[in-house]
mmCIF file of N, CA, C and O in Angstrom:
data_model
loop_
_atom_site.group_PDB
_atom_site.id
_atom_site.type_symbol
_atom_site.label_atom_id
_atom_site.label_comp_id
_atom_site.label_asym_id
_atom_site.label_seq_id
_atom_site.Cartn_x
_atom_site.Cartn_y
_atom_site.Cartn_z
ATOM 1 N N MET A 1 116.719 101.204 94.740
ATOM 2 C CA MET A 1 115.511 101.264 95.645
ATOM 3 C C MET A 1 113.930 101.147 94.391
ATOM 4 O O MET A 1 114.486 101.684 93.624
ATOM 5 N N ALA A 2 113.304 101.117 95.326
ATOM 6 C CA ALA A 2 112.307 100.878 94.407
ATOM 7 C C ALA A 2 111.601 102.279 94.248
ATOM 8 O O ALA A 2 111.823 102.877 95.122
ATOM 9 N N HIS A 3 110.415 102.729 92.921
ATOM 10 C CA HIS A 3 109.899 104.073 93.614
ATOM 11 C C HIS A 3 109.089 104.062 94.054
ATOM 12 O O HIS A 3 108.447 105.388 94.340
ATOM 13 N N SER A 4 108.477 103.428 94.356
ATOM 14 C CA SER A 4 107.223 103.521 95.530
ATOM 15 C C SER A 4 107.684 104.516 96.796
ATOM 16 O O SER A 4 108.480 103.941 97.409
ATOM 17 N N LYS A 5 106.809 105.004 97.593
ATOM 18 C CA LYS A 5 106.762 105.880 98.312
ATOM 19 C C LYS A 5 106.862 104.764 99.310
ATOM 20 O O LYS A 5 105.763 104.547 99.735
ATOM 21 N N LEU A 6 108.108 105.217 100.714
ATOM 22 C CA LEU A 6 107.791 104.422 101.563
ATOM 23 C C LEU A 6 106.785 104.876 102.946
ATOM 24 O O LEU A 6 107.102 106.534 103.034
ATOM 25 N N LYS A 7 106.055 104.398 103.564
ATOM 26 C CA LYS A 7 105.231 105.015 104.489
ATOM 27 C C LYS A 7 105.283 104.165 105.633
ATOM 28 O O LYS A 7 105.721 103.195 106.113
ATOM 29 N N PHE A 8 105.493 105.334 106.716
ATOM 30 C CA PHE A 8 105.990 105.224 108.405
ATOM 31 C C PHE A 8 104.943 105.695 109.436
ATOM 32 O O PHE A 8 104.527 106.816 108.748
ATOM 33 N N LYS A 9 104.649 104.787 110.137
ATOM 34 C CA LYS A 9 104.654 105.443 111.712
ATOM 35 C C LYS A 9 105.181 105.480 112.562
ATOM 36 O O LYS A 9 105.532 104.374 112.916
ATOM 37 N N LEU A 10 104.898 106.600 113.186
ATOM 38 C CA LEU A 10 105.812 107.070 114.412
ATOM 39 C C LEU A 10 105.096 107.196 115.590
ATOM 40 O O LEU A 10 104.401 107.800 115.582
ATOM 41 N N PHE A 11 105.542 106.238 116.305
ATOM 42 C CA PHE A 11 104.555 106.228 117.548
ATOM 43 C C PHE A 11 105.338 106.397 118.893
ATOM 44 O O PHE A 11 106.517 106.119 118.850
ATOM 45 N N ILE A 12 105.188 107.793 119.422
ATOM 46 C CA ILE A 12 105.712 108.451 120.624
ATOM 47 C C ILE A 12 104.748 108.788 121.801
ATOM 48 O O ILE A 12 103.266 108.562 121.380
ATOM 49 N N SER A 13 105.481 109.092 122.893
ATOM 50 C CA SER A 13 104.889 109.854 123.834
ATOM 51 C C SER A 13 105.062 110.759 124.601
ATOM 52 O O SER A 13 105.948 111.958 125.038
ATOM 53 N N GLY A 14 104.287 111.653 123.578
ATOM 54 C CA GLY A 14 104.281 113.348 124.072
ATOM 55 C C GLY A 14 105.991 114.001 123.582
ATOM 56 O O GLY A 14 105.963 112.693 122.666
ATOM 57 N N MET A 15 106.411 115.016 123.816
ATOM 58 C CA MET A 15 107.759 115.413 123.788
ATOM 59 C C MET A 15 109.039 115.099 124.579
ATOM 60 O O MET A 15 109.299 115.810 125.212
ATOM 61 N N SER A 16 108.513 113.956 124.752
ATOM 62 C CA SER A 16 110.158 113.248 125.941
ATOM 63 C C SER A 16 111.078 113.500 125.093
ATOM 64 O O SER A 16 111.374 113.738 123.737
ATOM 65 N N VAL A 17 112.482 113.450 125.577
ATOM 66 C CA VAL A 17 113.376 113.123 124.609
ATOM 67 C C VAL A 17 113.731 112.600 123.769
ATOM 68 O O VAL A 17 114.198 112.735 122.943
ATOM 69 N N LYS A 18 113.350 111.016 123.753
ATOM 70 C CA LYS A 18 113.772 109.804 123.554
ATOM 71 C C LYS A 18 112.857 110.481 122.098
ATOM 72 O O LYS A 18 112.888 109.764 120.853
ATOM 73 N N SER A 19 111.610 110.842 122.249
ATOM 74 C CA SER A 19 110.790 110.744 121.530
ATOM 75 C C SER A 19 110.815 112.274 120.280
ATOM 76 O O SER A 19 111.081 111.526 119.086
ATOM 77 N N GLY A 20 111.745 113.676 121.180
ATOM 78 C CA GLY A 20 112.285 114.449 119.766
ATOM 79 C C GLY A 20 113.055 113.747 119.268
ATOM 80 O O GLY A 20 113.053 113.980 117.914
ATOM 81 N N ARG A 21 114.132 112.995 119.321
ATOM 82 C CA ARG A 21 115.161 112.237 119.185
ATOM 83 C C ARG A 21 115.091 111.645 117.946
ATOM 84 O O ARG A 21 115.275 111.440 116.467
ATOM 85 N N ALA A 22 113.861 110.363 118.100
ATOM 86 C CA ALA A 22 112.853 109.556 117.195
ATOM 87 C C ALA A 22 112.223 110.370 115.749
ATOM 88 O O ALA A 22 112.617 109.857 114.606
ATOM 89 N N ILE A 23 112.045 111.899 116.506
ATOM 90 C CA ILE A 23 111.426 112.456 114.833
ATOM 91 C C ILE A 23 112.645 112.946 114.052
ATOM 92 O O ILE A 23 112.246 112.644 112.837
ATOM 93 N N GLU A 24 113.528 113.567 114.845
ATOM 94 C CA GLU A 24 114.764 113.948 114.184
ATOM 95 C C GLU A 24 115.443 113.242 113.194
ATOM 96 O O GLU A 24 115.554 113.213 112.236
ATOM 97 N N ASN A 25 115.705 112.053 113.727
ATOM 98 C CA ASN A 25 116.732 110.749 113.218
ATOM 99 C C ASN A 25 115.963 110.248 112.000
ATOM 100 O O ASN A 25 116.259 110.076 110.620
ATOM 101 N N ILE A 26 113.981 109.939 111.520
ATOM 102 C CA ILE A 26 113.890 109.702 110.837
ATOM 103 C C ILE A 26 113.504 110.329 109.590
ATOM 104 O O ILE A 26 113.472 110.191 108.737
ATOM 105 N N LYS A 27 113.360 111.749 110.545
ATOM 106 C CA LYS A 27 113.582 112.788 109.493
ATOM 107 C C LYS A 27 114.707 113.313 108.505
ATOM 108 O O LYS A 27 114.634 113.285 107.297
ATOM 109 N N ALA A 28 115.584 113.169 109.506
ATOM 110 C CA ALA A 28 117.154 113.439 108.542
ATOM 111 C C ALA A 28 116.634 111.790 107.429
ATOM 112 O O ALA A 28 117.742 112.039 106.768
ATOM 113 N N ILE A 29 116.494 110.933 107.744
ATOM 114 C CA ILE A 29 117.047 109.662 107.431
ATOM 115 C C ILE A 29 116.118 109.890 106.138
ATOM 116 O O ILE A 29 116.495 109.506 104.850
ATOM 117 N N GLY A 30 115.060 110.407 106.172
ATOM 118 C CA GLY A 30 113.735 110.474 105.107
ATOM 119 C C GLY A 30 114.243 111.614 103.889
ATOM 120 O O GLY A 30 114.670 111.389 102.947
ATOM 121 N N ASP A 31 115.275 112.691 104.491
ATOM 122 C CA ASP A 31 115.434 113.663 103.803
ATOM 123 C C ASP A 31 116.994 113.739 103.185
ATOM 124 O O ASP A 31 117.014 113.804 101.934
ATOM 125 N N ASN A 32 117.372 112.873 103.638
ATOM 126 C CA ASN A 32 119.075 112.103 103.527
ATOM 127 C C ASN A 32 119.085 111.255 102.572
ATOM 128 O O ASN A 32 119.898 110.832 101.469
ATOM 129 N N GLN A 33 118.495 109.720 103.047
ATOM 130 C CA GLN A 33 118.811 108.800 102.220
ATOM 131 C C GLN A 33 117.891 108.645 101.302
ATOM 132 O O GLN A 33 118.331 107.686 100.479
ATOM 133 N N LEU A 34 116.480 109.027 102.097
ATOM 134 C CA LEU A 34 115.238 108.730 100.481
ATOM 135 C C LEU A 34 115.165 109.470 100.565
ATOM 136 O O LEU A 34 113.884 109.828 99.320
ATOM 137 N N LYS A 35 115.477 111.033 100.229
ATOM 138 C CA LYS A 35 115.765 112.030 99.263
ATOM 139 C C LYS A 35 113.938 112.587 99.338
ATOM 140 O O LYS A 35 113.736 112.936 98.416
ATOM 141 N N GLY A 36 113.742 112.596 100.014
ATOM 142 C CA GLY A 36 112.312 112.960 100.162
ATOM 143 C C GLY A 36 110.767 112.242 100.027
ATOM 144 O O GLY A 36 109.716 112.325 100.034
ATOM 145 N N ASN A 37 111.357 110.854 99.361
ATOM 146 C CA ASN A 37 110.492 110.086 99.067
ATOM 147 C C ASN A 37 109.833 108.768 100.067
ATOM 148 O O ASN A 37 109.709 107.903 99.972
ATOM 149 N N TYR A 38 109.217 109.544 100.640
ATOM 150 C CA TYR A 38 108.265 109.050 102.067
ATOM 151 C C TYR A 38 107.114 109.658 102.746
ATOM 152 O O TYR A 38 107.606 111.135 102.490
ATOM 153 N N GLU A 39 106.696 109.491 103.115
ATOM 154 C CA GLU A 39 105.597 109.798 103.973
ATOM 155 C C GLU A 39 105.633 109.098 105.705
ATOM 156 O O GLU A 39 105.615 108.021 105.646
ATOM 157 N N LEU A 40 105.546 109.851 106.135
ATOM 158 C CA LEU A 40 105.625 110.299 107.777
ATOM 159 C C LEU A 40 104.487 110.563 108.714
ATOM 160 O O LEU A 40 103.726 112.065 108.690
ATOM 161 N N GLU A 41 103.974 109.695 109.527
ATOM 162 C CA GLU A 41 102.479 109.368 110.084
ATOM 163 C C GLU A 41 103.381 109.622 111.381
ATOM 164 O O GLU A 41 103.726 108.426 112.555
ATOM 165 N N ILE A 42 103.288 111.183 112.058
ATOM 166 C CA ILE A 42 103.548 111.008 113.874
ATOM 167 C C ILE A 42 102.120 110.693 114.871
ATOM 168 O O ILE A 42 101.287 111.518 115.067
ATOM 169 N N ILE A 43 102.351 109.625 115.211
ATOM 170 C CA ILE A 43 101.099 109.302 116.696
ATOM 171 C C ILE A 43 101.782 109.599 117.931
ATOM 172 O O ILE A 43 102.376 108.625 118.400
ATOM 173 N N ASP A 44 101.180 110.384 118.329
ATOM 174 C CA ASP A 44 101.471 110.821 120.068
ATOM 175 C C ASP A 44 100.332 109.886 120.691
ATOM 176 O O ASP A 44 99.248 109.865 120.588
ATOM 177 N N LEU A 45 100.822 108.824 121.640
ATOM 178 C CA LEU A 45 99.629 108.141 122.312
ATOM 179 C C LEU A 45 99.097 108.524 123.828
ATOM 180 O O LEU A 45 98.117 107.729 124.064
ATOM 181 N N THR A 46 99.916 109.748 123.549
ATOM 182 C CA THR A 46 99.132 110.386 125.265
ATOM 183 C C THR A 46 97.876 110.645 124.771
ATOM 184 O O THR A 46 96.988 111.762 125.521
ATOM 185 N N LYS A 47 97.587 111.114 123.048
ATOM 186 C CA LYS A 47 96.474 111.553 122.537
ATOM 187 C C LYS A 47 95.419 110.424 122.100
ATOM 188 O O LYS A 47 94.495 110.782 122.333
ATOM 189 N N THR A 48 96.055 109.580 121.603
ATOM 190 C CA THR A 48 95.414 108.301 121.233
ATOM 191 C C THR A 48 95.487 107.322 121.806
ATOM 192 O O THR A 48 96.400 106.475 120.940
ATOM 193 N N ARG A 49 95.218 106.707 122.812
ATOM 194 C CA ARG A 49 95.956 105.470 124.072
ATOM 195 C C ARG A 49 95.249 104.413 122.757
ATOM 196 O O ARG A 49 95.885 102.707 122.844
ATOM 197 N N GLU A 50 94.202 104.290 122.022
ATOM 198 C CA GLU A 50 93.670 102.846 121.935
ATOM 199 C C GLU A 50 94.769 102.539 120.778
ATOM 200 O O GLU A 50 94.206 101.370 120.475
ATOM 201 N N LYS A 51 95.624 103.739 119.891
ATOM 202 C CA LYS A 51 96.553 103.348 118.896
ATOM 203 C C LYS A 51 97.441 101.916 119.478
ATOM 204 O O LYS A 51 97.906 101.304 118.635
ATOM 205 N N ALA A 52 97.679 101.901 120.675
ATOM 206 C CA ALA A 52 98.968 101.233 121.450
ATOM 207 C C ALA A 52 97.709 99.969 121.068
ATOM 208 O O ALA A 52 98.700 99.185 120.639
ATOM 209 N N MET A 53 96.771 99.784 121.342
ATOM 210 C CA MET A 53 96.619 98.434 120.878
ATOM 211 C C MET A 53 96.274 97.824 120.008
ATOM 212 O O MET A 53 96.921 96.935 119.554
ATOM 213 N N GLN A 54 95.808 99.105 119.140
ATOM 214 C CA GLN A 54 95.582 98.386 117.747
ATOM 215 C C GLN A 54 96.612 98.109 117.006
ATOM 216 O O GLN A 54 96.665 96.998 116.622
ATOM 217 N N TYR A 55 97.902 98.540 117.459
ATOM 218 C CA TYR A 55 99.185 98.592 116.737
ATOM 219 C C TYR A 55 100.537 97.985 117.477
ATOM 220 O O TYR A 55 101.341 97.500 117.387
ATOM 221 N N GLN A 56 99.527 97.383 118.693
ATOM 222 C CA GLN A 56 100.648 96.062 119.354
ATOM 223 C C GLN A 56 102.039 96.455 120.132
ATOM 224 O O GLN A 56 102.823 96.270 119.813
ATOM 225 N N ILE A 57 102.037 98.435 120.188
ATOM 226 C CA ILE A 57 102.659 98.920 120.498
ATOM 227 C C ILE A 57 103.471 99.020 121.866
ATOM 228 O O ILE A 57 102.147 99.064 122.911
ATOM 229 N N VAL A 58 104.619 97.823 122.382
ATOM 230 C CA VAL A 58 104.476 98.338 123.764
ATOM 231 C C VAL A 58 105.857 98.486 124.354
ATOM 232 O O VAL A 58 106.024 98.608 125.802
ATOM 233 N N ALA A 59 106.113 99.568 123.179
ATOM 234 C CA ALA A 59 107.563 100.001 123.991
ATOM 235 C C ALA A 59 107.780 101.386 123.406
ATOM 236 O O ALA A 59 107.069 101.489 121.873
ATOM 237 N N ILE A 60 107.876 102.583 123.760
ATOM 238 C CA ILE A 60 108.090 103.765 122.514
ATOM 239 C C ILE A 60 109.629 104.337 122.441
ATOM 240 O O ILE A 60 109.905 104.236 123.770
ATOM 241 N N PRO A 61 109.918 104.975 121.508
ATOM 242 C CA PRO A 61 109.415 105.349 120.374
ATOM 243 C C PRO A 61 109.237 104.029 119.701
ATOM 244 O O PRO A 61 110.348 103.398 119.683
ATOM 245 N N THR A 62 108.326 103.984 118.198
ATOM 246 C CA THR A 62 108.144 102.380 117.675
ATOM 247 C C THR A 62 108.111 102.977 116.487
ATOM 248 O O THR A 62 106.954 104.150 115.880
ATOM 249 N N LEU A 63 108.842 102.429 115.499
ATOM 250 C CA LEU A 63 108.390 103.055 114.260
ATOM 251 C C LEU A 63 108.236 101.961 113.454
ATOM 252 O O LEU A 63 108.437 101.304 113.358
ATOM 253 N N ILE A 64 106.908 101.908 112.267
ATOM 254 C CA ILE A 64 106.747 100.817 111.821
ATOM 255 C C ILE A 64 106.560 101.382 110.413
ATOM 256 O O ILE A 64 106.046 102.479 109.979
ATOM 257 N N LYS A 65 107.340 100.561 109.710
ATOM 258 C CA LYS A 65 107.395 100.652 108.151
ATOM 259 C C LYS A 65 106.295 99.687 107.388
ATOM 260 O O LYS A 65 106.649 98.737 107.513
ATOM 261 N N TYR A 66 105.097 100.568 106.844
ATOM 262 C CA TYR A 66 103.994 99.628 106.508
ATOM 263 C C TYR A 66 104.353 98.983 104.816
ATOM 264 O O TYR A 66 103.397 98.619 104.638
ATOM 265 N N GLU A 67 104.913 100.003 103.845
ATOM 266 C CA GLU A 67 105.036 99.987 102.895
ATOM 267 C C GLU A 67 105.878 100.699 101.920
ATOM 268 O O GLU A 67 106.888 101.271 103.028
ATOM 269 N N PRO A 68 106.198 100.046 101.055
ATOM 270 C CA PRO A 68 106.264 98.649 100.238
ATOM 271 C C PRO A 68 106.461 97.670 101.712
ATOM 272 O O PRO A 68 106.817 97.771 102.730
ATOM 273 N N ALA A 69 105.693 96.361 101.218
ATOM 274 C CA ALA A 69 106.054 95.256 102.080
ATOM 275 C C ALA A 69 107.648 95.034 101.876
ATOM 276 O O ALA A 69 107.960 95.166 101.039
ATOM 277 N N PRO A 70 107.473 93.816 103.023
ATOM 278 C CA PRO A 70 107.096 93.727 104.102
ATOM 279 C C PRO A 70 107.338 94.631 105.427
ATOM 280 O O PRO A 70 108.320 95.467 105.262
ATOM 281 N N ILE A 71 106.444 94.711 106.376
ATOM 282 C CA ILE A 71 106.059 95.280 107.355
ATOM 283 C C ILE A 71 107.616 95.420 107.755
ATOM 284 O O ILE A 71 108.096 94.186 108.851
ATOM 285 N N ARG A 72 108.112 96.880 109.000
ATOM 286 C CA ARG A 72 109.074 96.157 109.038
ATOM 287 C C ARG A 72 108.814 97.197 110.633
ATOM 288 O O ARG A 72 108.326 98.221 110.557
ATOM 289 N N THR A 73 109.318 97.056 111.499
ATOM 290 C CA THR A 73 109.596 97.681 113.074
ATOM 291 C C THR A 73 110.362 97.512 113.620
ATOM 292 O O THR A 73 111.439 96.503 114.126
ATOM 293 N N LEU A 74 110.504 99.202 114.347
ATOM 294 C CA LEU A 74 112.163 99.404 115.238
ATOM 295 C C LEU A 74 111.528 100.214 116.392
ATOM 296 O O LEU A 74 110.619 100.808 116.015
ATOM 297 N N VAL A 75 112.288 99.922 117.629
ATOM 298 C CA VAL A 75 112.291 100.235 118.314
ATOM 299 C C VAL A 75 113.708 101.182 119.060
ATOM 300 O O VAL A 75 114.301 101.004 118.921
ATOM 301 N N GLY A 76 113.481 102.256 119.722
ATOM 302 C CA GLY A 76 114.672 103.386 120.144
ATOM 303 C C GLY A 76 113.985 104.169 119.203
ATOM 304 O O GLY A 76 113.287 104.971 118.541
ATOM 305 N N ASP A 77 115.466 105.123 119.157
ATOM 306 C CA ASP A 77 115.405 106.771 118.611
ATOM 307 C C ASP A 77 116.065 107.324 117.774
ATOM 308 O O ASP A 77 116.256 108.306 117.400
ATOM 309 N N LEU A 78 116.068 105.861 117.138
ATOM 310 C CA LEU A 78 116.684 105.482 115.619
ATOM 311 C C LEU A 78 118.294 106.141 115.418
ATOM 312 O O LEU A 78 118.370 106.906 114.065
ATOM 313 N N SER A 79 118.966 106.293 116.260
ATOM 314 C CA SER A 79 120.342 107.781 116.262
ATOM 315 C C SER A 79 121.545 106.363 115.062
ATOM 316 O O SER A 79 121.784 107.268 114.288
ATOM 317 N N ASP A 80 120.991 105.406 114.739
ATOM 318 C CA ASP A 80 122.437 104.473 114.326
ATOM 319 C C ASP A 80 121.457 104.256 112.947
ATOM 320 O O ASP A 80 120.419 103.206 112.731
ATOM 321 N N THR A 81 121.831 105.192 112.243
ATOM 322 C CA THR A 81 121.425 105.203 110.578
ATOM 323 C C THR A 81 121.212 104.005 110.075
ATOM 324 O O THR A 81 121.137 103.603 109.678
ATOM 325 N N LYS A 82 123.092 103.512 109.951
ATOM 326 C CA LYS A 82 122.900 101.864 109.093
ATOM 327 C C LYS A 82 122.195 100.893 109.799
ATOM 328 O O LYS A 82 121.889 100.258 108.991
ATOM 329 N N LYS A 83 121.658 101.187 111.281
ATOM 330 C CA LYS A 83 121.237 99.850 111.393
ATOM 331 C C LYS A 83 119.847 99.899 111.193
ATOM 332 O O LYS A 83 119.030 99.260 110.586
ATOM 333 N N VAL A 84 119.265 101.271 111.101
ATOM 334 C CA VAL A 84 117.866 101.313 110.603
ATOM 335 C C VAL A 84 117.655 100.881 109.188
ATOM 336 O O VAL A 84 116.683 100.587 108.626
ATOM 337 N N LEU A 85 118.653 101.447 108.365
ATOM 338 C CA LEU A 85 118.349 101.273 107.299
ATOM 339 C C LEU A 85 118.430 99.957 106.675
ATOM 340 O O LEU A 85 117.682 99.366 105.460
ATOM 341 N N LYS A 86 119.159 98.807 107.032
ATOM 342 C CA LYS A 86 119.588 97.550 106.815
ATOM 343 C C LYS A 86 118.360 96.693 107.697
ATOM 344 O O LYS A 86 117.914 96.471 106.968
ATOM 345 N N ILE A 87 117.651 97.141 108.681
ATOM 346 C CA ILE A 87 116.758 96.964 109.334
ATOM 347 C C ILE A 87 115.605 96.973 108.796
ATOM 348 O O ILE A 87 114.177 96.485 108.515
ATOM 349 N N LEU A 88 114.725 98.283 108.196
ATOM 350 C CA LEU A 88 114.206 98.521 107.152
ATOM 351 C C LEU A 88 114.081 98.007 105.500
ATOM 352 O O LEU A 88 113.288 98.249 105.061
ATOM 353 N N GLU A 89 115.388 97.336 105.608
ATOM 354 C CA GLU A 89 115.379 96.972 104.311
ATOM 355 C C GLU A 89 115.324 98.044 103.003
ATOM 356 O O GLU A 89 114.837 97.802 102.038
ATOM 357 N N ILE A 90 116.464 99.436 103.652
ATOM 358 C CA ILE A 90 116.738 100.260 102.406
ATOM 359 C C ILE A 90 117.652 100.251 102.099
ATOM 360 O O ILE A 90 118.551 100.205 102.640
ATOM 361 N N GLU A 91 117.739 99.950 100.835
ATOM 362 C CA GLU A 91 119.774 100.509 100.282
ATOM 363 C C GLU A 91 120.025 101.476 100.254
ATOM 364 O O GLU A 91 119.275 102.628 99.792
#
C-alpha cells in the first residue's frame, strides 16, 4: 500500500442502524487493515442536506474514498471487509 494517507467521506442520515454499522465498520477497517493511516469525515445529511446534491449522494450510507486517486464510491453498511477493500483498491 502507498504511504499516503487514505481520505474518506462517509455520508449518513442521522443515527440509523445502517449508519451506525457503516461508521463502526469503516473505523474497524481503518484501524485494522489501514493501521490508522486514514482520515474519515462523517457527514450527516440530516444536518447538511446540500452536501447530498454537491456529492450526488442518492443512497445512504455512502462512502467515498477521494485520496489518493482514483475516487471510489461504496453504498451500504460496509460489512463485507474483503469486498470493501477490493472496491477501494486497498491491498
